[in-house]
PDB file of C-alpha atoms and ligand atoms in Angstrom:
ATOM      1  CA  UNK F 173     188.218-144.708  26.895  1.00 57.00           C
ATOM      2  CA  UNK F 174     191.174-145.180  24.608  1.00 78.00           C
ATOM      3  CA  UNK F 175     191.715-149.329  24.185  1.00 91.00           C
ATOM      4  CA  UNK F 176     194.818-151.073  25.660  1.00 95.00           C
ATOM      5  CA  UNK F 177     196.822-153.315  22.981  1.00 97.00           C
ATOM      6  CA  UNK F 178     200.483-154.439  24.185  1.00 98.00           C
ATOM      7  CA  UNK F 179     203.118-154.917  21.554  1.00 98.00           C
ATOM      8  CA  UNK F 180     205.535-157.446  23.237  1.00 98.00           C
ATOM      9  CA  UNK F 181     209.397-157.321  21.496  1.00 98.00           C
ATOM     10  CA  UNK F 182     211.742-159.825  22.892  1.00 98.00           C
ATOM     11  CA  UNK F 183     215.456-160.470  21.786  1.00 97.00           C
ATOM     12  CA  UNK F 184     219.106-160.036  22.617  1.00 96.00           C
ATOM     13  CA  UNK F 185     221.139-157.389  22.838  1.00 93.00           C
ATOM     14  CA  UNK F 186     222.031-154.847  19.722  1.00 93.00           C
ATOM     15  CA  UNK F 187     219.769-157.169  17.915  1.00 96.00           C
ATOM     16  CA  UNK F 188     217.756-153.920  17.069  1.00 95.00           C
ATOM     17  CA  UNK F 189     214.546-154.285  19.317  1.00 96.00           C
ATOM     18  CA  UNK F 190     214.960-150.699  21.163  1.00 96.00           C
ATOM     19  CA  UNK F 191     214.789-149.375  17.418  1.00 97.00           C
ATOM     20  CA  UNK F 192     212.343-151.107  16.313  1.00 98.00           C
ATOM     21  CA  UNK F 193     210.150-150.708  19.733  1.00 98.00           C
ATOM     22  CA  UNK F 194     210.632-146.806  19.186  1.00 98.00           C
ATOM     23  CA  UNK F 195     209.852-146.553  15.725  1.00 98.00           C
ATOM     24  CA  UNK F 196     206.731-148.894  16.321  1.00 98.00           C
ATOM     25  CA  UNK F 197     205.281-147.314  19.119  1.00 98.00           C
ATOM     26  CA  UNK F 198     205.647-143.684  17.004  1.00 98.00           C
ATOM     27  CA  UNK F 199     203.837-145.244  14.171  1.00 98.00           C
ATOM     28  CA  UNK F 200     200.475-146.401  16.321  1.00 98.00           C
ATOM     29  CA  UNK F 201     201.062-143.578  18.860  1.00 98.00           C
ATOM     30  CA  UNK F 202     201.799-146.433  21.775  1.00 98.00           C
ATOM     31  CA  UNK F 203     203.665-145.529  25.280  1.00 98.00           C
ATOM     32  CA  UNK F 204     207.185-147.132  24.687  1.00 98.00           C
ATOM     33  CA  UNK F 205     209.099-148.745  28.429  1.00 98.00           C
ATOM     34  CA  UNK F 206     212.701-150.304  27.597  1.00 98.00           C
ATOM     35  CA  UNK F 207     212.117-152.725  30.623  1.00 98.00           C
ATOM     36  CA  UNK F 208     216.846-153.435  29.752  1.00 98.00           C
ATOM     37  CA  UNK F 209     216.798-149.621  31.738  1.00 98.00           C
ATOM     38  CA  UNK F 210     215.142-151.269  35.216  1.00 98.00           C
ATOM     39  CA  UNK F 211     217.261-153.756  35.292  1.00 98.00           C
ATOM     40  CA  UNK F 212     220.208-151.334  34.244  1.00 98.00           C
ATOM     41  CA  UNK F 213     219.325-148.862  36.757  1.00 98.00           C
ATOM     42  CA  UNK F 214     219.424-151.827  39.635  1.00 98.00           C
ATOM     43  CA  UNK F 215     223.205-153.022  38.459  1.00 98.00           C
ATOM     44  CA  UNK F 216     223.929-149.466  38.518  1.00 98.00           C
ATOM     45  CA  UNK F 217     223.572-149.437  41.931  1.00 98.00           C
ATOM     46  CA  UNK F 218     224.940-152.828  42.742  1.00 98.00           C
ATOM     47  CA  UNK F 219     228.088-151.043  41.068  1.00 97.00           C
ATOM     48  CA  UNK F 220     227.322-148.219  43.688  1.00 96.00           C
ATOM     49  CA  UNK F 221     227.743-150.856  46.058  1.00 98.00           C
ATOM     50  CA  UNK F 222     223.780-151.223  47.152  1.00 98.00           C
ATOM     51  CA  UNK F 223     221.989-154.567  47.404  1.00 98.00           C
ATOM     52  CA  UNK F 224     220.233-154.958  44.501  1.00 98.00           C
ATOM     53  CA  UNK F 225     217.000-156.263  45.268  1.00 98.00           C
ATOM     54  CA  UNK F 226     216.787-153.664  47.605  1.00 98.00           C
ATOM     55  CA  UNK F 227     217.676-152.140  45.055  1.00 98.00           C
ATOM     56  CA  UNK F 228     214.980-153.102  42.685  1.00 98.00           C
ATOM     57  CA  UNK F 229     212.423-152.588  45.553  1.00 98.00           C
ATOM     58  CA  UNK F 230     212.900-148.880  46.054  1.00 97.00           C
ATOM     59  CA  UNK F 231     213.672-147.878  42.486  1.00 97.00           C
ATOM     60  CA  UNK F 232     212.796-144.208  41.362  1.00 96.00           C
ATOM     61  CA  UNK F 233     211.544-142.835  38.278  1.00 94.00           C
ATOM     62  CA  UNK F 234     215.079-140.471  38.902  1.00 95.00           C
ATOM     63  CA  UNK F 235     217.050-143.365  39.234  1.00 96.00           C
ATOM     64  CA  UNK F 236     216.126-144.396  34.966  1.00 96.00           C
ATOM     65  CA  UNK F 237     217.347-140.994  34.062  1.00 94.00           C
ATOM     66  CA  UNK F 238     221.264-141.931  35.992  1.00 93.00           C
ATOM     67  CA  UNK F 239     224.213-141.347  33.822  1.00 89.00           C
ATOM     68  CA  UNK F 240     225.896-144.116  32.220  1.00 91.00           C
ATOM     69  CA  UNK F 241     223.265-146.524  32.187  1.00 96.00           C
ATOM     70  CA  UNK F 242     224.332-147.182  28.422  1.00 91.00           C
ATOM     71  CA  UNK F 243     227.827-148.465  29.617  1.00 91.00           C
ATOM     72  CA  UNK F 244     229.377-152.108  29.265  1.00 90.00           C
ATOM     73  CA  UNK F 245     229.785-152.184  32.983  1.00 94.00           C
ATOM     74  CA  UNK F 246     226.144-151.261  33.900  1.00 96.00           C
ATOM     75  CA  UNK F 247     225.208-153.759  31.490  1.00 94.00           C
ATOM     76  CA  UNK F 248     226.889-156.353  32.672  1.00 94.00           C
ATOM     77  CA  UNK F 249     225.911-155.770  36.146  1.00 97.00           C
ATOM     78  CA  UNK F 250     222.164-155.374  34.346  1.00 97.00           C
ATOM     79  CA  UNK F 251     222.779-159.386  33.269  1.00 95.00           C
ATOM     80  CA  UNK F 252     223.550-160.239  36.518  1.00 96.00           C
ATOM     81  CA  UNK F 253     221.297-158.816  39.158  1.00 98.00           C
ATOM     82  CA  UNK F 254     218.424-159.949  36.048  1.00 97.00           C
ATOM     83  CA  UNK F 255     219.213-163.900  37.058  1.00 97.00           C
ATOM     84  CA  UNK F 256     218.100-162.667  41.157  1.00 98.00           C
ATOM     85  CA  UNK F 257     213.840-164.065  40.919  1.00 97.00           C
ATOM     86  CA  UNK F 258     213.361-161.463  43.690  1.00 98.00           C
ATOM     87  CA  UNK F 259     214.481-158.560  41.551  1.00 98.00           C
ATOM     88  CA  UNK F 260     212.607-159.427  38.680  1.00 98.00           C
ATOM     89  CA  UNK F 261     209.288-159.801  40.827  1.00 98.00           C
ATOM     90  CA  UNK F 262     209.998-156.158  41.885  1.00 98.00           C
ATOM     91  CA  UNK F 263     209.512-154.981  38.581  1.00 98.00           C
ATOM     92  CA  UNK F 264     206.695-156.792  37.598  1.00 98.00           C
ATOM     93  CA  UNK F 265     203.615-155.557  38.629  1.00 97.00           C
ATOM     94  CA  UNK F 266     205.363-152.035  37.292  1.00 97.00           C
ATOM     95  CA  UNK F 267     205.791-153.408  33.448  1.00 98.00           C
ATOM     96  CA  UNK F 268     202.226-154.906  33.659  1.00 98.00           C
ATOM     97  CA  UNK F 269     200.817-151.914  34.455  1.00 97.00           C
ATOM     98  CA  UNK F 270     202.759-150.144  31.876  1.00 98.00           C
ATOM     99  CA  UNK F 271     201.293-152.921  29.464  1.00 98.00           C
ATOM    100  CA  UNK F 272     198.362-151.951  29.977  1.00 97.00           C
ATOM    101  CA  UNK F 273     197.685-148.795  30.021  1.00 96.00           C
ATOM    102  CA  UNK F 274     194.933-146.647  27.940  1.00 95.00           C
ATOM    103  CA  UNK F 275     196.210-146.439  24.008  1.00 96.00           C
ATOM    104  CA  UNK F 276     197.982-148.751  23.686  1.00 98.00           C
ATOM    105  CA  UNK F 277     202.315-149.958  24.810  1.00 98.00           C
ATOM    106  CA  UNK F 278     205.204-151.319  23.646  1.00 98.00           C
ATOM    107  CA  UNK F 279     207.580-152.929  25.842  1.00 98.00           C
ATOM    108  CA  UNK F 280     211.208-154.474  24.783  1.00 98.00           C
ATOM    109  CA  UNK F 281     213.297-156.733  26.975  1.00 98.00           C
ATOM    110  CA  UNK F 282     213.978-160.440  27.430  1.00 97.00           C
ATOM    111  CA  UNK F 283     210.961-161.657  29.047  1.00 98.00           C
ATOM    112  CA  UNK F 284     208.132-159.669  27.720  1.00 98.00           C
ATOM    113  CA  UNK F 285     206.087-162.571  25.656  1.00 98.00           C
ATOM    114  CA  UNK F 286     206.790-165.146  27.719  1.00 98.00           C
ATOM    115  CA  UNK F 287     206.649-164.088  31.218  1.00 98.00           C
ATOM    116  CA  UNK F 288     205.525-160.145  31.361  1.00 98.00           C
ATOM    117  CA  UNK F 289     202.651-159.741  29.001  1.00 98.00           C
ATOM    118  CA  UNK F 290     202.020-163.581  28.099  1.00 98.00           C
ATOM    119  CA  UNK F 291     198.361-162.441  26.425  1.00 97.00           C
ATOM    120  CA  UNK F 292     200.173-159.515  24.692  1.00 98.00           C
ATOM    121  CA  UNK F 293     198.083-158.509  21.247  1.00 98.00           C
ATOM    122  CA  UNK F 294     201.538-158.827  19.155  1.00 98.00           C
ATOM    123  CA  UNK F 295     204.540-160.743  19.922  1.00 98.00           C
ATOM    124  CA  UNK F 296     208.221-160.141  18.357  1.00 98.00           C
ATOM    125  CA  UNK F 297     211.824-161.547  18.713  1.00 98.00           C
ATOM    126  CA  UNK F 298     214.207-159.763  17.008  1.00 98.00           C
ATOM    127  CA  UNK F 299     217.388-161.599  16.614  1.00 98.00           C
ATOM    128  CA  UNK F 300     220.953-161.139  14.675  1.00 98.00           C
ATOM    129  CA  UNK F 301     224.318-163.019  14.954  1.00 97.00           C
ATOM    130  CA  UNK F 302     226.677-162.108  17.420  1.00 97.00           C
ATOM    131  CA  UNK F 303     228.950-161.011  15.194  1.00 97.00           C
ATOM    132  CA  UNK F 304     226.528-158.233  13.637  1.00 97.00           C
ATOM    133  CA  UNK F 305     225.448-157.027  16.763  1.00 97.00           C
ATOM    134  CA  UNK F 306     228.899-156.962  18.460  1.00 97.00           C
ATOM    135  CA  UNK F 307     229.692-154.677  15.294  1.00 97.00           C
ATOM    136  CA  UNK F 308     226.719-152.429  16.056  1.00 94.00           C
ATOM    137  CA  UNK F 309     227.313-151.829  19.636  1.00 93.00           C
ATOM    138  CA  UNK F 310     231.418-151.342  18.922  1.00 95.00           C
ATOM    139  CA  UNK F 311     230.336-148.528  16.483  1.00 94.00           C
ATOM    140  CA  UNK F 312     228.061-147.009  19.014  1.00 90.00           C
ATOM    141  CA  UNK F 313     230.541-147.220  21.551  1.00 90.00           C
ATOM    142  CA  UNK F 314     233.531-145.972  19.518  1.00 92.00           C
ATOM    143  CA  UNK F 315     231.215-143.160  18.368  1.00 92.00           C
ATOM    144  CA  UNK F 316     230.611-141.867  22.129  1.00 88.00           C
ATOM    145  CA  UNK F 317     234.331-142.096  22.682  1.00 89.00           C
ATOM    146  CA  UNK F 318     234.440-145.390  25.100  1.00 86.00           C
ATOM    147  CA  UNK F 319     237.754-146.959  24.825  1.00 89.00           C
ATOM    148  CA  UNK F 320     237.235-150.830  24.401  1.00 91.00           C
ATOM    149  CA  UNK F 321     238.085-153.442  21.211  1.00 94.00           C
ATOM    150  CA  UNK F 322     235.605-155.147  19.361  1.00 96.00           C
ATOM    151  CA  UNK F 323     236.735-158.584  20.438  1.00 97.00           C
ATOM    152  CA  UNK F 324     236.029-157.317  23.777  1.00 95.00           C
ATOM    153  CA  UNK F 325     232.402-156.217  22.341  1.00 95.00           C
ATOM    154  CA  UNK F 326     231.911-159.248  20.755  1.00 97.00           C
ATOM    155  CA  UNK F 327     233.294-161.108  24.359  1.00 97.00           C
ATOM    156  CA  UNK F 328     230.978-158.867  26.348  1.00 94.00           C
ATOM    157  CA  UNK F 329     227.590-159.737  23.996  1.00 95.00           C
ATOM    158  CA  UNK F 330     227.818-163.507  24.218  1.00 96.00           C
ATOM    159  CA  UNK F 331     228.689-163.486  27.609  1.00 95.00           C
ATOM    160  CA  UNK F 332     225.760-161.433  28.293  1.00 94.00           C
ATOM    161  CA  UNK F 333     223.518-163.903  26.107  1.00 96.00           C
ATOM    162  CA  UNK F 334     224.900-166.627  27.465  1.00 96.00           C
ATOM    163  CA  UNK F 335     224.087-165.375  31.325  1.00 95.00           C
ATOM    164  CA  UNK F 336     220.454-164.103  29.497  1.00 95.00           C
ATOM    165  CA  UNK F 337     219.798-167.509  28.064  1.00 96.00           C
ATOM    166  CA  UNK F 338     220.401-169.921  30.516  1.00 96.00           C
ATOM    167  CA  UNK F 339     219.382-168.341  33.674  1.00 96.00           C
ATOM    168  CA  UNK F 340     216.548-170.472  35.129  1.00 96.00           C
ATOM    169  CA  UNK F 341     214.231-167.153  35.848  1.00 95.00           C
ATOM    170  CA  UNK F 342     212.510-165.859  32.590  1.00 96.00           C
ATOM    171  CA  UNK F 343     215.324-166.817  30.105  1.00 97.00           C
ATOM    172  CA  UNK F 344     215.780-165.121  26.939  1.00 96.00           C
ATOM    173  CA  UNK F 345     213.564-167.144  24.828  1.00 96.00           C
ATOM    174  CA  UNK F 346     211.012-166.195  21.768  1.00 97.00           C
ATOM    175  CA  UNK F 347     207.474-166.978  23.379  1.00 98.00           C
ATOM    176  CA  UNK F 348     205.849-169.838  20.945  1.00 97.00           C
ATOM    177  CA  UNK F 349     203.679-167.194  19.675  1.00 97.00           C
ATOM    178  CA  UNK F 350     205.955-164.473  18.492  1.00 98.00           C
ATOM    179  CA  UNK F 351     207.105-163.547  15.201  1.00 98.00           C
ATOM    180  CA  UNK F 352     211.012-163.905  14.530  1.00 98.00           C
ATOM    181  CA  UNK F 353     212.548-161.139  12.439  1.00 98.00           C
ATOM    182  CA  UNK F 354     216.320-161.909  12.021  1.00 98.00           C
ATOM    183  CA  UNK F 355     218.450-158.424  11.329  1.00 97.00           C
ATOM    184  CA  UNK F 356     221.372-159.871  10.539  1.00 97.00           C
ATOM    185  CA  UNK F 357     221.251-158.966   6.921  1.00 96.00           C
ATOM    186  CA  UNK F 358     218.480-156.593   6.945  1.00 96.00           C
ATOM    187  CA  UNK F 359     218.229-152.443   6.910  1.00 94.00           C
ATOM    188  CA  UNK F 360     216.874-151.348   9.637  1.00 94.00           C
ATOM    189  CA  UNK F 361     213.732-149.450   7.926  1.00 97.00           C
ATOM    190  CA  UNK F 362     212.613-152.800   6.596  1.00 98.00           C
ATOM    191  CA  UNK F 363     212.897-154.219   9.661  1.00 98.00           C
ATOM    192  CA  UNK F 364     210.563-151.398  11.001  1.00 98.00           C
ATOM    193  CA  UNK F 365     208.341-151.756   8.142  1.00 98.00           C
ATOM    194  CA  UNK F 366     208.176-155.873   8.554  1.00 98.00           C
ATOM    195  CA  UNK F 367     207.029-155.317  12.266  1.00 98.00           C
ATOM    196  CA  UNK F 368     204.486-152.953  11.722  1.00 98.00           C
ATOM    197  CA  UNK F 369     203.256-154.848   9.062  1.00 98.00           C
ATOM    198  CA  UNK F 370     202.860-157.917  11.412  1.00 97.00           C
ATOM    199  CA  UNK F 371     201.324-155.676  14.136  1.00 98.00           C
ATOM    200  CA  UNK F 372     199.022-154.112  11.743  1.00 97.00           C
ATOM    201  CA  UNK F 373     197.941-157.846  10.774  1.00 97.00           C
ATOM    202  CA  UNK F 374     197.162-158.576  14.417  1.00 95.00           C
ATOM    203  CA  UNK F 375     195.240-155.937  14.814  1.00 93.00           C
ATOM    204  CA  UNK F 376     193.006-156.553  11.771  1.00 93.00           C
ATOM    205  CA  UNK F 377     192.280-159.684  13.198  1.00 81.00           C
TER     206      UNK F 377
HETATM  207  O1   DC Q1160     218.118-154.637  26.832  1.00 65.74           O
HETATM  208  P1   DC Q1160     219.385-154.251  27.628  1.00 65.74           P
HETATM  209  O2   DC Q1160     220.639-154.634  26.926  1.00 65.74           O
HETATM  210  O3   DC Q1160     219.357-152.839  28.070  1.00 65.74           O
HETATM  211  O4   DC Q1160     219.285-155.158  28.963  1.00 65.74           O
HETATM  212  C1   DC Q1160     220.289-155.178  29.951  1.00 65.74           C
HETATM  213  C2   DC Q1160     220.211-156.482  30.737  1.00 65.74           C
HETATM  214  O5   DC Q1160     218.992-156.508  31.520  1.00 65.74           O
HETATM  215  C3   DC Q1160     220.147-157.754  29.893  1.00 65.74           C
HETATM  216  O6   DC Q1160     221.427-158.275  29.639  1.00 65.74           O
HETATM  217  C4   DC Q1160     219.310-158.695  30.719  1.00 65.74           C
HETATM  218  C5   DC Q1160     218.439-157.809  31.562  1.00 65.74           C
HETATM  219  N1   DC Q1160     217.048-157.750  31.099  1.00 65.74           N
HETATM  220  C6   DC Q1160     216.214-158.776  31.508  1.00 65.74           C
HETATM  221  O7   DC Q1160     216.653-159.719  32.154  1.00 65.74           O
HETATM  222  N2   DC Q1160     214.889-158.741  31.200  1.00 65.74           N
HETATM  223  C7   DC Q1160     214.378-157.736  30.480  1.00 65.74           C
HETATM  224  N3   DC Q1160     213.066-157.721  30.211  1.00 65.74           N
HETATM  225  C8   DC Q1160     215.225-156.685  30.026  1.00 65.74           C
HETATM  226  C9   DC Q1160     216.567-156.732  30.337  1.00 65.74           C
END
C-alpha cells in the first residue's frame, strides 16, 4: 500500500501558499485540498442567507465547485464564519482524512500545523507583507475584471489577517515546527524550489 506523508502549508492570504501547495504536491505526486475553499463555500452560503454551521454540517462536494468562491465578499464571509469553533469541528474529521490518505497530501490553510495535522511529516508558513500580497491579489482581481482599488485590497487583506490572527479558535499562527519562507522579495519558482527542497530533507530523514 502506497505510504501516507502530509505536507502541512500554513500562512495568510496571497502570501503564495495555494501556489506553492500545487506546485509541491505535482512534484511528489501528493493529493492537494485548499482547506480556504470549505470555509469559502460555508460564507458563501451565509451570503445566501443559510446558517453557517448548518452550513458547514451538510456541505457537498458540489457546493466547492460554486461560482464566485474566489470573490472579496465570499472571502470575507470565509474569515468570519472561520472564528464559529462549531464550523471548524465540521470540517475536521474531513481534512484529517484527506491528510491521510494513501500517497501522500498536501493541505494549505490557516490551521493545518498547528491544529489539523499537528504530526504532519513537513510543516510550512509562507508569509509576505501586506503590501506585496495586497498587490498580488489587486492584479488578480483587476485581471478577472472585478471593479475594486487597491487600498481597498490592501484594507480587505489586513482586515482579514487581523480577524485570522486573533480569533481564539485555531489562529493563524506558524506551528513551532514549521519552516518560514517569506515571499516578499522572492520569485515564485524559488519559492517552489526552497519548499521542496525542505520537504525533500524531511523525507530523507
Ligand atoms: O485561504 P483562503 O484565503 O481561501 O481562506 C479564506 C478564509 O478561510 C480565511 O480568511 C480564513 C479561513 N480559513 C481558516 O480559517 N482556516 C483554514 N485552514 C483555511 C481558511
Amino acid at each position: 500500500m502506497a505510504k501516507t506523508f502530509t505536507i502541512a502549508v500554513d500562512g495568510p492570504a496571497a502570501a503564495g501558499k495555494g501556489t506553492i501547495s500545487k506546485a509541491v504536491a505535482a512534484h511528489f505526486g501528493f493529493a492537494h485540498l485548499d482547506t480556504g475553499l470549505l470555509y469559502r463555500a460555508v460564507g458563501a452560503k451565509l451570503l445566501l442567507g443559510m446558517e453557517p454551521i448548518t452550513a458547514a454540517q451538510t456541505l457537498t462536494a458540489e457546493d466547492l465547485e460554486a461560482d464566485d468562491l474566489r470573490s472579496p465578499e465570499v472571502a470575507q464571509a470565509a474569515s468570519k464564519v472561520a472564528v464559529i469553533a462549531e464550523v471548524r469541528a465540521a470540517l475536521l474529521d474531513f481534512q484529517r482524512s484527506f491528510a491521510r490518505r494513501a500517497g501522500g497530501a498536501v493541505l494549505d490553510g490557516r490551521d493545518i500545523g498547528t491544529v489539523i495535522c499537528p504530526n504532519a511529516e513537513a510543516k510550512l508558513f509562507v508569509t509576505a507583507s501586506a503590501e506585496v500580497r495586497a498587490d498580488r491579489r489587486f492584479a488578480e482581481l483587476a485581471a478577472s475584471g472585478a471593479a475594486i482599488s487597491r487600498a481597498q485590497v490592501l484594507a480587505d487583506v489586513k482586515e482579514r489577517d487581523a480577524r485570522d490572527r486573533d480569533r481564539a479558535e485555531a489562529p493563524l499562527k506558524p506551528a513551532e515546527d514549521a519552516v518560514e519562507i517569506d515571499t516578499s522579495e522572492m520569485k515564485i519558482e524559488v519559492a517552489i524550489e526552497a519548499a521542496i527542497a525542505v520537504i525533500e530533507a524531511k523525507q530523507a530523514g
